[in-house]
mmCIF file of C-alpha atoms in Angstrom:
data_model
loop_
_atom_site.group_PDB
_atom_site.id
_atom_site.type_symbol
_atom_site.label_atom_id
_atom_site.label_comp_id
_atom_site.label_asym_id
_atom_site.label_seq_id
_atom_site.Cartn_x
_atom_site.Cartn_y
_atom_site.Cartn_z
ATOM 1 C CA UNK A 272 111.280 -10.583 186.810
ATOM 2 C CA UNK A 273 111.136 -13.486 189.278
ATOM 3 C CA UNK A 274 113.529 -11.696 191.626
ATOM 4 C CA UNK A 275 111.297 -8.647 191.587
ATOM 5 C CA UNK A 276 108.253 -10.741 192.491
ATOM 6 C CA UNK A 277 110.157 -12.334 195.381
ATOM 7 C CA UNK A 278 111.436 -9.011 196.743
ATOM 8 C CA UNK A 279 108.115 -7.159 196.511
ATOM 9 C CA UNK A 280 106.421 -8.847 199.524
ATOM 10 C CA UNK A 281 109.522 -8.178 201.629
ATOM 11 C CA UNK A 282 109.415 -4.475 200.781
ATOM 12 C CA UNK A 283 105.733 -4.216 201.663
ATOM 13 C CA UNK A 284 106.321 -6.173 204.867
ATOM 14 C CA UNK A 285 109.036 -3.796 206.004
ATOM 15 C CA UNK A 286 106.954 -0.757 205.140
ATOM 16 C CA UNK A 287 104.063 -2.087 207.210
ATOM 17 C CA UNK A 288 106.202 -2.167 210.352
ATOM 18 C CA UNK A 289 106.215 1.611 210.629
ATOM 19 C CA UNK A 290 107.424 3.675 213.536
ATOM 20 C CA UNK A 291 107.608 1.950 216.910
ATOM 21 C CA UNK A 292 105.072 3.256 219.403
ATOM 22 C CA UNK A 293 105.939 4.630 222.826
ATOM 23 C CA UNK A 294 104.742 1.367 224.386
ATOM 24 C CA UNK A 295 106.935 -0.675 222.024
ATOM 25 C CA UNK A 296 109.956 1.373 223.038
ATOM 26 C CA UNK A 297 109.193 1.123 226.769
ATOM 27 C CA UNK A 298 108.996 -2.657 226.372
ATOM 28 C CA UNK A 299 112.220 -2.872 224.318
ATOM 29 C CA UNK A 300 115.021 -0.824 225.937
ATOM 30 C CA UNK A 301 117.544 -1.976 223.332
ATOM 31 C CA UNK A 302 115.444 -0.565 220.501
ATOM 32 C CA UNK A 303 114.918 2.617 222.524
ATOM 33 C CA UNK A 304 118.682 3.013 222.934
ATOM 34 C CA UNK A 305 119.262 2.530 219.207
ATOM 35 C CA UNK A 306 116.663 5.116 218.257
ATOM 36 C CA UNK A 307 117.915 7.629 220.826
ATOM 37 C CA UNK A 308 121.450 7.189 219.440
ATOM 38 C CA UNK A 309 120.173 7.791 215.893
ATOM 39 C CA UNK A 310 118.303 10.910 217.021
ATOM 40 C CA UNK A 311 121.388 12.216 218.832
ATOM 41 C CA UNK A 312 123.456 11.657 215.696
ATOM 42 C CA UNK A 313 120.885 13.578 213.651
ATOM 43 C CA UNK A 314 121.052 16.477 216.099
ATOM 44 C CA UNK A 315 124.845 16.512 216.001
ATOM 45 C CA UNK A 316 124.746 16.671 212.190
ATOM 46 C CA UNK A 317 122.241 19.524 212.327
ATOM 47 C CA UNK A 318 119.477 17.416 210.812
ATOM 48 C CA UNK A 319 115.836 17.513 211.896
ATOM 49 C CA UNK A 320 115.304 15.200 214.866
ATOM 50 C CA UNK A 321 111.650 16.085 215.385
ATOM 51 C CA UNK A 322 110.478 12.954 213.650
ATOM 52 C CA UNK A 323 107.727 10.753 215.037
ATOM 53 C CA UNK A 324 110.328 8.124 215.899
ATOM 54 C CA UNK A 325 112.456 10.567 217.919
ATOM 55 C CA UNK A 326 109.433 12.048 219.675
ATOM 56 C CA UNK A 327 108.204 8.550 220.613
ATOM 57 C CA UNK A 328 111.660 7.682 221.938
ATOM 58 C CA UNK A 329 111.746 10.826 224.061
ATOM 59 C CA UNK A 330 108.281 10.109 225.454
ATOM 60 C CA UNK A 331 109.236 6.485 226.206
ATOM 61 C CA UNK A 332 112.333 7.701 228.028
ATOM 62 C CA UNK A 333 110.127 10.015 230.142
ATOM 63 C CA UNK A 334 107.712 7.184 230.942
ATOM 64 C CA UNK A 335 110.537 4.901 232.041
ATOM 65 C CA UNK A 336 111.949 7.646 234.262
ATOM 66 C CA UNK A 337 108.505 8.256 235.799
ATOM 67 C CA UNK A 338 108.103 4.524 236.460
ATOM 68 C CA UNK A 339 111.505 4.395 238.162
ATOM 69 C CA UNK A 340 110.702 7.451 240.297
ATOM 70 C CA UNK A 341 107.347 5.958 241.330
ATOM 71 C CA UNK A 342 109.109 2.761 242.313
ATOM 72 C CA UNK A 343 111.701 4.611 244.373
ATOM 73 C CA UNK A 344 109.124 6.799 246.088
ATOM 74 C CA UNK A 345 106.698 3.928 246.632
ATOM 75 C CA UNK A 346 103.761 5.653 244.895
#
């Protein structure tokens, strides 16, 4: 019973983290890479990759590309 009481806050803490936002992924390229790899693996297995996490990763990737293009073009 004591183990259960000790594990319970950890489970709720992890559940509260949720899906990383687009801004979180833009700020953390390593996390973005991990999520994009997971989404690619899902696609290769034929699983649904239209999850909120995959969509946020795709949008973050687009934002980073736009930022790079603006920097190169001087806009």
